[in-house]
Amino acid sequence: MAALEKVTGAVCVVAGTAWAAACVVHNLQPQGCIGDGCAAGAPMRGGSPAGLALLALAGICLSAGIAGLVSLARRRLGPTRVALGAVLVSTTALLLLVAAAVMGLVSPDWSGMPLLVGPGVVLLVGGVALVAVNLWRARVVPRPLFVAVLATVALLLRANEQTSLILLAVPFGLALVAVGAHLVRQPGGVPDPVLVPASSHS
């Protein structure tokens, strides 16, 4: 399990770093319209090649990281519906967000952008929350990191890619980096309670 933890941790570090960087790069673009401002003809904020590349990297690594985290939890808890749901929901969310980033680059004023971003963010919040709960039950990460992931993923609901509120998504990336660093630092893997003989508790 130690090798899986270190690989998963490294992937989470890359995912979190790329995610935070993508948010900062996107915020460098001119701010876009919101609500009635769009109806009045104000332009929406477009994407950039650098931002799209970072988001794509973050999406790929986050998908791999989530799969690794779920695998770590599965070795302790066995297969669960929560774990399967976490992978499916998170992957769907990331596909929607990457599609939104591509459309922002190709057609910044595309009116259907909220149909991708809104559901994508909501599904990502739900998927990561399921992953976090699974990790907590399996004791893969300590309580402070569990709380940090849940708190920062909740901030995604307030983030807005059209304004500087996109920076509210940065803490989620930093929380991913912290989770990854924790796993990488484990010298011999996190002790697996399932493998501890019952006699050792006497």
GROMACS .gro file of C-alpha atoms in nm:
model
  202
    1MET     CA    1   0.000   0.000   0.000
    2ALA     CA    2   0.293   0.236   0.062
    3ALA     CA    3   0.370   0.264  -0.311
    4LEU     CA    4   0.007   0.342  -0.393
    5GLU     CA    5   0.000   0.609  -0.123
    6LYS     CA    6   0.312   0.781  -0.252
    7VAL     CA    7   0.198   0.776  -0.615
    8THR     CA    8  -0.149   0.896  -0.518
    9GLY     CA    9   0.003   1.166  -0.298
   10ALA     CA   10   0.231   1.290  -0.575
   11VAL     CA   11  -0.059   1.302  -0.821
   12CYS     CA   12  -0.271   1.497  -0.571
   13VAL     CA   13   0.012   1.748  -0.522
   14VAL     CA   14   0.033   1.805  -0.898
   15ALA     CA   15  -0.347   1.824  -0.927
   16GLY     CA   16  -0.378   2.078  -0.646
   17THR     CA   17  -0.091   2.292  -0.775
   18ALA     CA   18  -0.228   2.293  -1.131
   19TRP     CA   19  -0.581   2.367  -1.005
   20ALA     CA   20  -0.470   2.667  -0.798
   21ALA     CA   21  -0.249   2.796  -1.079
   22ALA     CA   22  -0.534   2.760  -1.332
   23CYS     CA   23  -0.759   2.973  -1.110
   24VAL     CA   24  -0.494   3.245  -1.073
   25VAL     CA   25  -0.420   3.247  -1.448
   26HIS     CA   26  -0.791   3.263  -1.532
   27ASN     CA   27  -0.832   3.558  -1.296
   28LEU     CA   28  -0.577   3.751  -1.505
   29GLN     CA   29  -0.830   3.762  -1.789
   30PRO     CA   30  -1.063   4.066  -1.811
   31GLN     CA   31  -1.364   4.019  -1.585
   32GLY     CA   32  -1.682   3.908  -1.759
   33CYS     CA   33  -2.049   3.985  -1.731
   34ILE     CA   34  -2.297   3.843  -1.483
   35GLY     CA   35  -2.673   3.813  -1.516
   36ASP     CA   36  -2.839   4.123  -1.662
   37GLY     CA   37  -2.501   4.257  -1.771
   38CYS     CA   38  -2.474   3.974  -2.024
   39ALA     CA   39  -2.823   4.052  -2.156
   40ALA     CA   40  -2.710   4.412  -2.207
   41GLY     CA   41  -2.433   4.294  -2.437
   42ALA     CA   42  -2.135   4.298  -2.199
   43PRO     CA   43  -1.876   4.033  -2.292
   44MET     CA   44  -1.817   3.719  -2.088
   45ARG     CA   45  -1.472   3.633  -1.961
   46GLY     CA   46  -1.290   3.408  -2.202
   47GLY     CA   47  -1.029   3.146  -2.133
   48SER     CA   48  -0.662   3.132  -2.222
   49PRO     CA   49  -0.442   2.853  -2.360
   50ALA     CA   50  -0.233   2.852  -2.041
   51GLY     CA   51  -0.540   2.836  -1.820
   52LEU     CA   52  -0.692   2.557  -2.028
   53ALA     CA   53  -0.369   2.357  -2.020
   54LEU     CA   54  -0.345   2.392  -1.642
   55LEU     CA   55  -0.710   2.298  -1.593
   56ALA     CA   56  -0.670   1.994  -1.819
   57LEU     CA   57  -0.364   1.885  -1.621
   58ALA     CA   58  -0.552   1.941  -1.295
   59GLY     CA   59  -0.851   1.744  -1.424
   60ILE     CA   60  -0.644   1.447  -1.537
   61CYS     CA   61  -0.441   1.435  -1.216
   62LEU     CA   62  -0.744   1.494  -0.995
   63SER     CA   63  -0.925   1.205  -1.162
   64ALA     CA   64  -0.622   0.982  -1.107
   65GLY     CA   65  -0.582   1.111  -0.751
   66ILE     CA   66  -0.945   1.042  -0.666
   67ALA     CA   67  -0.912   0.691  -0.809
   68GLY     CA   68  -0.602   0.637  -0.595
   69LEU     CA   69  -0.768   0.770  -0.280
   70VAL     CA   70  -1.074   0.555  -0.336
   71SER     CA   71  -0.846   0.253  -0.387
   72LEU     CA   72  -0.671   0.326  -0.057
   73ALA     CA   73  -1.005   0.344   0.121
   74ARG     CA   74  -1.129   0.032  -0.056
   75ARG     CA   75  -0.837  -0.173   0.079
   76ARG     CA   76  -0.958  -0.091   0.427
   77LEU     CA   77  -1.335  -0.085   0.384
   78GLY     CA   78  -1.387  -0.307   0.082
   79PRO     CA   79  -1.595  -0.194  -0.219
   80THR     CA   80  -1.873   0.048  -0.130
   81ARG     CA   81  -2.141   0.233  -0.323
   82VAL     CA   82  -2.010   0.557  -0.177
   83ALA     CA   83  -1.671   0.498  -0.338
   84LEU     CA   84  -1.821   0.412  -0.677
   85GLY     CA   85  -2.048   0.715  -0.661
   86ALA     CA   86  -1.756   0.939  -0.570
   87VAL     CA   87  -1.556   0.833  -0.876
   88LEU     CA   88  -1.848   0.861  -1.119
   89VAL     CA   89  -1.971   1.198  -0.989
   90SER     CA   90  -1.624   1.352  -0.970
   91THR     CA   91  -1.526   1.235  -1.319
   92THR     CA   92  -1.849   1.372  -1.468
   93ALA     CA   93  -1.788   1.704  -1.293
   94LEU     CA   94  -1.432   1.733  -1.424
   95LEU     CA   95  -1.545   1.654  -1.780
   96LEU     CA   96  -1.805   1.932  -1.760
   97LEU     CA   97  -1.553   2.184  -1.627
   98VAL     CA   98  -1.293   2.100  -1.889
   99ALA     CA   99  -1.562   2.127  -2.160
  100ALA     CA  100  -1.653   2.471  -2.020
  101ALA     CA  101  -1.288   2.578  -2.033
  102VAL     CA  102  -1.261   2.464  -2.396
  103MET     CA  103  -1.577   2.654  -2.491
  104GLY     CA  104  -1.446   2.961  -2.308
  105LEU     CA  105  -1.138   2.949  -2.526
  106VAL     CA  106  -1.322   2.879  -2.852
  107SER     CA  107  -1.627   3.099  -2.798
  108PRO     CA  108  -1.600   3.331  -2.493
  109ASP     CA  109  -1.953   3.469  -2.538
  110TRP     CA  110  -2.122   3.130  -2.568
  111SER     CA  111  -2.453   3.162  -2.383
  112GLY     CA  112  -2.461   2.798  -2.274
  113MET     CA  113  -2.157   2.830  -2.045
  114PRO     CA  114  -2.364   2.826  -1.721
  115LEU     CA  115  -2.512   2.491  -1.829
  116LEU     CA  116  -2.164   2.340  -1.804
  117VAL     CA  117  -2.007   2.535  -1.518
  118GLY     CA  118  -2.303   2.525  -1.277
  119PRO     CA  119  -2.365   2.149  -1.282
  120GLY     CA  120  -1.991   2.086  -1.304
  121VAL     CA  121  -1.920   2.273  -0.981
  122VAL     CA  122  -2.215   2.119  -0.795
  123LEU     CA  123  -2.115   1.767  -0.902
  124LEU     CA  124  -1.750   1.831  -0.811
  125VAL     CA  125  -1.852   1.945  -0.463
  126GLY     CA  126  -2.068   1.635  -0.420
  127GLY     CA  127  -1.806   1.399  -0.559
  128VAL     CA  128  -1.521   1.533  -0.347
  129ALA     CA  129  -1.744   1.530  -0.039
  130LEU     CA  130  -1.815   1.161  -0.101
  131VAL     CA  131  -1.442   1.094  -0.142
  132ALA     CA  132  -1.368   1.282   0.181
  133VAL     CA  133  -1.629   1.085   0.374
  134ASN     CA  134  -1.484   0.760   0.238
  135LEU     CA  135  -1.134   0.867   0.342
  136TRP     CA  136  -1.257   0.959   0.689
  137ARG     CA  137  -1.427   0.623   0.739
  138ALA     CA  138  -1.111   0.445   0.623
  139ARG     CA  139  -0.885   0.675   0.831
  140VAL     CA  140  -0.662   0.746   0.533
  141VAL     CA  141  -0.622   1.114   0.625
  142PRO     CA  142  -0.622   1.283   0.968
  143ARG     CA  143  -0.920   1.489   1.085
  144PRO     CA  144  -0.769   1.836   1.009
  145LEU     CA  145  -0.716   1.744   0.644
  146PHE     CA  146  -1.064   1.594   0.625
  147VAL     CA  147  -1.212   1.919   0.755
  148ALA     CA  148  -0.992   2.127   0.522
  149VAL     CA  149  -1.107   1.937   0.214
  150LEU     CA  150  -1.476   1.971   0.306
  151ALA     CA  151  -1.441   2.342   0.392
  152THR     CA  152  -1.252   2.434   0.078
  153VAL     CA  153  -1.472   2.231  -0.155
  154ALA     CA  154  -1.773   2.416  -0.008
  155LEU     CA  155  -1.611   2.743  -0.119
  156LEU     CA  156  -1.639   2.623  -0.479
  157LEU     CA  157  -2.012   2.691  -0.458
  158ARG     CA  158  -1.934   3.063  -0.415
  159ALA     CA  159  -1.664   3.078  -0.683
  160ASN     CA  160  -1.748   3.249  -1.011
  161GLU     CA  161  -1.525   3.211  -1.315
  162GLN     CA  162  -1.643   3.546  -1.453
  163THR     CA  163  -1.505   3.753  -1.163
  164SER     CA  164  -1.230   3.749  -0.902
  165LEU     CA  165  -1.450   3.514  -0.700
  166ILE     CA  166  -1.273   3.244  -0.902
  167LEU     CA  167  -0.997   3.282  -0.643
  168LEU     CA  168  -1.228   3.114  -0.389
  169ALA     CA  169  -1.140   2.791  -0.571
  170VAL     CA  170  -0.768   2.829  -0.490
  171PRO     CA  171  -0.795   2.692  -0.131
  172PHE     CA  172  -0.934   2.366  -0.266
  173GLY     CA  173  -0.616   2.322  -0.468
  174LEU     CA  174  -0.405   2.394  -0.161
  175ALA     CA  175  -0.604   2.137   0.039
  176LEU     CA  176  -0.530   1.879  -0.230
  177VAL     CA  177  -0.161   1.962  -0.205
  178ALA     CA  178  -0.178   1.911   0.173
  179VAL     CA  179  -0.350   1.574   0.134
  180GLY     CA  180  -0.093   1.465  -0.122
  181ALA     CA  181   0.199   1.581   0.091
  182HIS     CA  182   0.060   1.387   0.387
  183LEU     CA  183   0.045   1.066   0.184
  184VAL     CA  184   0.392   1.114   0.033
  185ARG     CA  185   0.546   1.166   0.377
  186GLN     CA  186   0.417   0.835   0.513
  187PRO     CA  187   0.739   0.628   0.550
  188GLY     CA  188   0.586   0.283   0.537
  189GLY     CA  189   0.227   0.349   0.452
  190VAL     CA  190  -0.062   0.433   0.682
  191PRO     CA  191  -0.121   0.144   0.925
  192ASP     CA  192  -0.413  -0.065   0.804
  193PRO     CA  193  -0.646  -0.152   1.093
  194VAL     CA  194  -0.797  -0.438   0.891
  195LEU     CA  195  -0.463  -0.615   0.887
  196VAL     CA  196  -0.390  -0.578   1.259
  197PRO     CA  197  -0.442  -0.912   1.443
  198ALA     CA  198  -0.711  -0.903   1.707
  199SER     CA  199  -0.465  -1.030   1.968
  200SER     CA  200  -0.261  -0.715   1.933
  201HIS     CA  201  -0.537  -0.515   2.100
  202SER     CA  202  -0.527  -0.723   2.417
   0.00000   0.00000   0.00000
